[in-house]
Amino acid sequence: MPTHSEENYLKSIFHLTGKNNVPVSTNAIADVLKTKASSVTDMVQKMAKKKWVHYEKYQGVTLTKKGKQIAALIVRKHRLWEVFLVDKLGFKWDEIHEIAEQLEHIHDENLIDKLDLFLGKPKLDPHGDPIPDKQGNMVFHKDLTLDDLKPMEMGTIIAVKEHTPDFLQYLESVRLMPGAIVKLLKVYDYDNSLLIVNDGVELHVSDKVSQKILIQKEK
């Protein structure tokens, strides 16, 4: 069974490598975990011996089949706890990440199974992210963001790529949350910012924000 630290590494690598398990550098992992690259190298070497990751110097890190399954189940617990915190305890979506970070390390499978059933087997967490199933399988969103729309195209917001409280509070204040249907009116060449309309209200959105909002195009 992985330690808390190993679980944090596996989960971070899972998010960084994405659905295609693309190799990720130790520096990128260090940035996410706010630690030294040398510490990351030591850890991934240990996890490679346990056959949770593949690691070659200068080639990056990927998850093995077993490592990916372990990581997906950690993500499953995290996202189920986020649903519980919002739907059953009344927390807001910008308040739950740190709490779920603590709860995700609970290892009792029976508890997690009952939590899933109690919540009605949700498919998405409050941020719109897919929840892996009991076997660790997960259907990833298409990596289509708000800035991929063309003028006069419409899209439904399905998820957000950043979960920091400041960002989530901003999105809530301008009502750019999962489920919102937006229409792109104009792209400004100067800074690639967007003019969109959401529920009849025009809104200016920066390029930085638009790249962090996942959408599904409306036909």
mmCIF file of C-alpha atoms in Angstrom:
data_model
loop_
_atom_site.group_PDB
_atom_site.id
_atom_site.type_symbol
_atom_site.label_atom_id
_atom_site.label_comp_id
_atom_site.label_asym_id
_atom_site.label_seq_id
_atom_site.Cartn_x
_atom_site.Cartn_y
_atom_site.Cartn_z
ATOM 1 C CA MET A 1 0.000 0.000 0.000
ATOM 2 C CA PRO A 2 1.461 3.409 -0.955
ATOM 3 C CA THR A 3 2.336 5.950 1.708
ATOM 4 C CA HIS A 4 0.611 9.353 1.708
ATOM 5 C CA SER A 5 3.647 10.848 -0.002
ATOM 6 C CA GLU A 6 3.707 8.137 -2.673
ATOM 7 C CA GLU A 7 -0.002 8.640 -3.290
ATOM 8 C CA ASN A 8 0.565 12.362 -3.797
ATOM 9 C CA TYR A 9 3.295 11.620 -6.326
ATOM 10 C CA LEU A 10 1.196 9.069 -8.199
ATOM 11 C CA LYS A 11 -1.784 11.405 -8.363
ATOM 12 C CA SER A 12 0.348 14.314 -9.583
ATOM 13 C CA ILE A 13 1.969 12.166 -12.287
ATOM 14 C CA PHE A 14 -1.503 10.927 -13.289
ATOM 15 C CA HIS A 15 -2.705 14.493 -13.842
ATOM 16 C CA LEU A 16 0.467 15.600 -15.624
ATOM 17 C CA THR A 17 0.760 12.632 -17.991
ATOM 18 C CA GLY A 18 -2.930 12.826 -18.947
ATOM 19 C CA LYS A 19 -5.039 10.326 -20.809
ATOM 20 C CA ASN A 20 -2.182 9.364 -23.162
ATOM 21 C CA ASN A 21 0.338 8.837 -20.336
ATOM 22 C CA VAL A 22 2.813 11.220 -21.980
ATOM 23 C CA PRO A 23 6.237 11.288 -20.243
ATOM 24 C CA VAL A 24 6.596 14.124 -17.753
ATOM 25 C CA SER A 25 9.830 15.629 -16.436
ATOM 26 C CA THR A 26 10.935 15.488 -12.817
ATOM 27 C CA ASN A 27 11.034 19.299 -12.862
ATOM 28 C CA ALA A 28 7.344 19.438 -13.785
ATOM 29 C CA ILE A 29 6.487 17.058 -10.940
ATOM 30 C CA ALA A 30 8.626 19.133 -8.558
ATOM 31 C CA ASP A 31 6.756 22.297 -9.569
ATOM 32 C CA VAL A 32 3.371 20.720 -8.814
ATOM 33 C CA LEU A 33 4.465 19.243 -5.481
ATOM 34 C CA LYS A 34 6.542 22.291 -4.550
ATOM 35 C CA THR A 35 9.659 20.282 -3.850
ATOM 36 C CA LYS A 36 13.161 19.821 -5.273
ATOM 37 C CA ALA A 37 13.756 17.954 -8.515
ATOM 38 C CA SER A 38 16.360 15.832 -6.712
ATOM 39 C CA SER A 39 13.701 14.729 -4.213
ATOM 40 C CA VAL A 40 11.409 13.794 -7.105
ATOM 41 C CA THR A 41 14.185 11.740 -8.712
ATOM 42 C CA ASP A 42 14.719 9.823 -5.468
ATOM 43 C CA MET A 43 10.991 9.110 -5.129
ATOM 44 C CA VAL A 44 10.373 8.018 -8.711
ATOM 45 C CA GLN A 45 13.365 5.692 -8.521
ATOM 46 C CA LYS A 46 11.801 4.071 -5.452
ATOM 47 C CA MET A 47 8.408 3.829 -7.161
ATOM 48 C CA ALA A 48 10.024 2.374 -10.270
ATOM 49 C CA LYS A 49 11.356 -0.472 -8.128
ATOM 50 C CA LYS A 50 7.768 -1.088 -6.983
ATOM 51 C CA LYS A 51 6.708 -1.113 -10.652
ATOM 52 C CA TRP A 52 4.359 1.863 -10.268
ATOM 53 C CA VAL A 53 6.233 4.116 -12.720
ATOM 54 C CA HIS A 54 8.603 3.869 -15.658
ATOM 55 C CA TYR A 55 11.557 6.224 -15.267
ATOM 56 C CA GLU A 56 14.635 6.823 -17.370
ATOM 57 C CA LYS A 57 16.982 9.726 -16.832
ATOM 58 C CA TYR A 58 16.307 12.517 -19.369
ATOM 59 C CA GLN A 59 13.348 10.526 -20.750
ATOM 60 C CA GLY A 60 10.766 11.482 -18.136
ATOM 61 C CA VAL A 61 8.286 9.587 -16.014
ATOM 62 C CA THR A 62 5.170 7.626 -16.988
ATOM 63 C CA LEU A 63 2.837 5.421 -14.988
ATOM 64 C CA THR A 64 2.781 1.655 -15.302
ATOM 65 C CA LYS A 65 -0.598 -0.048 -15.633
ATOM 66 C CA LYS A 66 -0.584 -0.729 -11.882
ATOM 67 C CA GLY A 67 0.560 2.796 -11.048
ATOM 68 C CA LYS A 68 -2.150 4.305 -13.221
ATOM 69 C CA GLN A 69 -4.809 2.194 -11.517
ATOM 70 C CA ILE A 70 -3.621 3.196 -8.033
ATOM 71 C CA ALA A 71 -3.523 6.865 -9.049
ATOM 72 C CA ALA A 72 -6.992 6.723 -10.620
ATOM 73 C CA LEU A 73 -8.458 5.273 -7.428
ATOM 74 C CA ILE A 74 -6.909 8.103 -5.404
ATOM 75 C CA VAL A 75 -8.490 10.564 -7.830
ATOM 76 C CA ARG A 76 -11.788 8.664 -7.467
ATOM 77 C CA LYS A 77 -11.751 9.113 -3.693
ATOM 78 C CA HIS A 78 -10.820 12.779 -3.968
ATOM 79 C CA ARG A 79 -13.633 13.581 -6.366
ATOM 80 C CA LEU A 80 -16.260 11.546 -4.508
ATOM 81 C CA TRP A 81 -15.384 13.393 -1.309
ATOM 82 C CA GLU A 82 -15.718 16.698 -3.180
ATOM 83 C CA VAL A 83 -19.232 15.717 -4.283
ATOM 84 C CA PHE A 84 -20.089 14.773 -0.699
ATOM 85 C CA LEU A 85 -18.764 18.053 0.692
ATOM 86 C CA VAL A 86 -20.775 20.147 -1.757
ATOM 87 C CA ASP A 87 -23.986 18.120 -2.088
ATOM 88 C CA LYS A 88 -24.369 16.866 1.481
ATOM 89 C CA LEU A 89 -22.477 19.316 3.695
ATOM 90 C CA GLY A 90 -23.121 22.543 1.811
ATOM 91 C CA PHE A 91 -19.538 23.566 1.079
ATOM 92 C CA LYS A 92 -18.907 25.808 -1.940
ATOM 93 C CA TRP A 93 -16.866 24.511 -4.859
ATOM 94 C CA ASP A 94 -13.936 26.782 -3.991
ATOM 95 C CA GLU A 95 -13.714 25.437 -0.408
ATOM 96 C CA ILE A 96 -13.400 21.712 -0.964
ATOM 97 C CA HIS A 97 -10.064 20.909 -2.613
ATOM 98 C CA GLU A 98 -7.854 21.034 0.480
ATOM 99 C CA ILE A 99 -10.345 19.049 2.564
ATOM 100 C CA ALA A 100 -10.614 16.380 -0.131
ATOM 101 C CA GLU A 101 -6.805 16.262 -0.260
ATOM 102 C CA GLN A 102 -6.898 14.985 3.317
ATOM 103 C CA LEU A 103 -9.831 12.610 2.858
ATOM 104 C CA GLU A 104 -8.440 10.964 -0.289
ATOM 105 C CA HIS A 105 -5.884 9.042 1.786
ATOM 106 C CA ILE A 106 -8.549 6.965 3.554
ATOM 107 C CA HIS A 107 -7.965 3.401 2.368
ATOM 108 C CA ASP A 108 -11.179 1.630 3.442
ATOM 109 C CA GLU A 109 -12.647 0.398 0.144
ATOM 110 C CA ASN A 110 -15.981 -0.497 1.743
ATOM 111 C CA LEU A 111 -16.377 3.095 2.932
ATOM 112 C CA ILE A 112 -15.664 4.477 -0.537
ATOM 113 C CA ASP A 113 -18.071 2.015 -2.159
ATOM 114 C CA LYS A 114 -20.811 3.031 0.267
ATOM 115 C CA LEU A 115 -20.002 6.706 -0.258
ATOM 116 C CA ASP A 116 -20.349 6.231 -4.023
ATOM 117 C CA LEU A 117 -23.709 4.490 -3.566
ATOM 118 C CA PHE A 118 -24.917 7.105 -1.057
ATOM 119 C CA LEU A 119 -24.147 9.864 -3.558
ATOM 120 C CA GLY A 120 -26.003 8.060 -6.364
ATOM 121 C CA LYS A 121 -22.865 6.971 -8.242
ATOM 122 C CA PRO A 122 -21.983 10.425 -9.599
ATOM 123 C CA LYS A 123 -20.036 10.658 -12.850
ATOM 124 C CA LEU A 124 -18.648 14.177 -12.321
ATOM 125 C CA ASP A 125 -17.293 16.161 -9.380
ATOM 126 C CA PRO A 126 -18.392 19.768 -8.608
ATOM 127 C CA HIS A 127 -15.701 21.142 -10.945
ATOM 128 C CA GLY A 128 -16.966 19.022 -13.830
ATOM 129 C CA ASP A 129 -14.117 16.510 -13.682
ATOM 130 C CA PRO A 130 -14.936 12.839 -14.423
ATOM 131 C CA ILE A 131 -14.886 10.394 -11.509
ATOM 132 C CA PRO A 132 -13.050 7.092 -12.167
ATOM 133 C CA ASP A 133 -15.032 3.916 -11.553
ATOM 134 C CA LYS A 134 -14.211 1.256 -8.966
ATOM 135 C CA GLN A 135 -11.719 -0.381 -11.355
ATOM 136 C CA GLY A 136 -9.929 2.914 -11.978
ATOM 137 C CA ASN A 137 -11.336 3.439 -15.475
ATOM 138 C CA MET A 138 -12.079 7.028 -16.407
ATOM 139 C CA VAL A 139 -13.487 8.745 -19.479
ATOM 140 C CA PHE A 140 -11.411 11.878 -20.008
ATOM 141 C CA HIS A 141 -12.917 15.092 -21.325
ATOM 142 C CA LYS A 142 -11.819 16.210 -24.761
ATOM 143 C CA ASP A 143 -9.181 18.888 -24.322
ATOM 144 C CA LEU A 144 -11.316 21.593 -25.934
ATOM 145 C CA THR A 145 -11.158 24.979 -24.236
ATOM 146 C CA LEU A 146 -13.093 28.215 -24.508
ATOM 147 C CA ASP A 147 -10.428 29.783 -26.708
ATOM 148 C CA ASP A 148 -10.956 27.004 -29.292
ATOM 149 C CA LEU A 149 -14.335 28.490 -30.228
ATOM 150 C CA LYS A 150 -14.596 30.519 -33.411
ATOM 151 C CA PRO A 151 -16.618 33.760 -33.577
ATOM 152 C CA MET A 152 -20.370 33.103 -33.374
ATOM 153 C CA GLU A 153 -19.853 29.521 -32.180
ATOM 154 C CA MET A 154 -21.448 28.365 -28.942
ATOM 155 C CA GLY A 155 -20.234 25.972 -26.278
ATOM 156 C CA THR A 156 -21.315 24.523 -22.951
ATOM 157 C CA ILE A 157 -18.840 24.738 -20.073
ATOM 158 C CA ILE A 158 -18.207 21.209 -18.826
ATOM 159 C CA ALA A 159 -15.238 21.600 -16.457
ATOM 160 C CA VAL A 160 -12.426 23.864 -15.297
ATOM 161 C CA LYS A 161 -8.705 23.085 -15.323
ATOM 162 C CA GLU A 162 -7.725 25.097 -12.241
ATOM 163 C CA HIS A 163 -9.174 24.601 -8.762
ATOM 164 C CA THR A 164 -7.589 27.437 -6.802
ATOM 165 C CA PRO A 165 -10.111 29.328 -4.631
ATOM 166 C CA ASP A 166 -9.386 32.686 -6.313
ATOM 167 C CA PHE A 167 -10.020 31.289 -9.785
ATOM 168 C CA LEU A 168 -13.196 29.453 -8.791
ATOM 169 C CA GLN A 169 -14.541 32.498 -6.965
ATOM 170 C CA TYR A 170 -13.894 34.596 -10.070
ATOM 171 C CA LEU A 171 -15.714 32.113 -12.305
ATOM 172 C CA GLU A 172 -18.673 32.010 -9.938
ATOM 173 C CA SER A 173 -18.833 35.809 -9.834
ATOM 174 C CA VAL A 174 -19.128 35.986 -13.631
ATOM 175 C CA ARG A 175 -21.251 32.814 -13.840
ATOM 176 C CA LEU A 176 -18.796 30.843 -15.956
ATOM 177 C CA MET A 177 -19.500 27.534 -14.242
ATOM 178 C CA PRO A 178 -20.190 24.020 -15.563
ATOM 179 C CA GLY A 179 -23.505 24.002 -17.395
ATOM 180 C CA ALA A 180 -23.294 27.590 -18.628
ATOM 181 C CA ILE A 181 -23.790 28.045 -22.386
ATOM 182 C CA VAL A 182 -21.627 30.769 -23.898
ATOM 183 C CA LYS A 183 -21.282 32.291 -27.352
ATOM 184 C CA LEU A 184 -18.066 33.780 -28.690
ATOM 185 C CA LEU A 185 -18.611 37.196 -30.244
ATOM 186 C CA LYS A 186 -15.076 38.393 -30.925
ATOM 187 C CA VAL A 187 -11.383 37.575 -30.480
ATOM 188 C CA TYR A 188 -9.097 40.553 -29.848
ATOM 189 C CA ASP A 189 -5.865 40.199 -31.825
ATOM 190 C CA TYR A 190 -3.895 42.353 -29.394
ATOM 191 C CA ASP A 191 -3.952 39.874 -26.492
ATOM 192 C CA ASN A 192 -6.162 36.989 -27.692
ATOM 193 C CA SER A 193 -8.791 37.913 -25.130
ATOM 194 C CA LEU A 194 -12.415 37.074 -25.893
ATOM 195 C CA LEU A 195 -15.730 38.858 -25.908
ATOM 196 C CA ILE A 196 -18.423 36.330 -25.073
ATOM 197 C CA VAL A 197 -22.079 36.410 -24.141
ATOM 198 C CA ASN A 198 -23.398 34.316 -21.273
ATOM 199 C CA ASP A 199 -27.118 34.307 -20.470
ATOM 200 C CA GLY A 200 -27.584 37.568 -22.347
ATOM 201 C CA VAL A 201 -24.663 39.323 -20.638
ATOM 202 C CA GLU A 202 -21.529 40.280 -22.559
ATOM 203 C CA LEU A 203 -18.241 39.517 -20.810
ATOM 204 C CA HIS A 204 -14.594 40.184 -21.605
ATOM 205 C CA VAL A 205 -12.447 37.106 -20.814
ATOM 206 C CA SER A 206 -8.653 37.024 -20.785
ATOM 207 C CA ASP A 207 -6.648 34.452 -22.729
ATOM 208 C CA LYS A 208 -5.343 33.090 -19.427
ATOM 209 C CA VAL A 209 -8.869 32.359 -18.227
ATOM 210 C CA SER A 210 -10.228 31.023 -21.518
ATOM 211 C CA GLN A 211 -7.485 28.366 -21.677
ATOM 212 C CA LYS A 212 -8.611 26.946 -18.334
ATOM 213 C CA ILE A 213 -12.282 26.463 -19.169
ATOM 214 C CA LEU A 214 -13.204 23.173 -20.861
ATOM 215 C CA ILE A 215 -16.182 23.237 -23.198
ATOM 216 C CA GLN A 216 -18.294 21.101 -25.459
ATOM 217 C CA LYS A 217 -19.229 22.776 -28.712
ATOM 218 C CA GLU A 218 -22.939 23.290 -29.390
ATOM 219 C CA LYS A 219 -24.197 22.517 -32.861
#
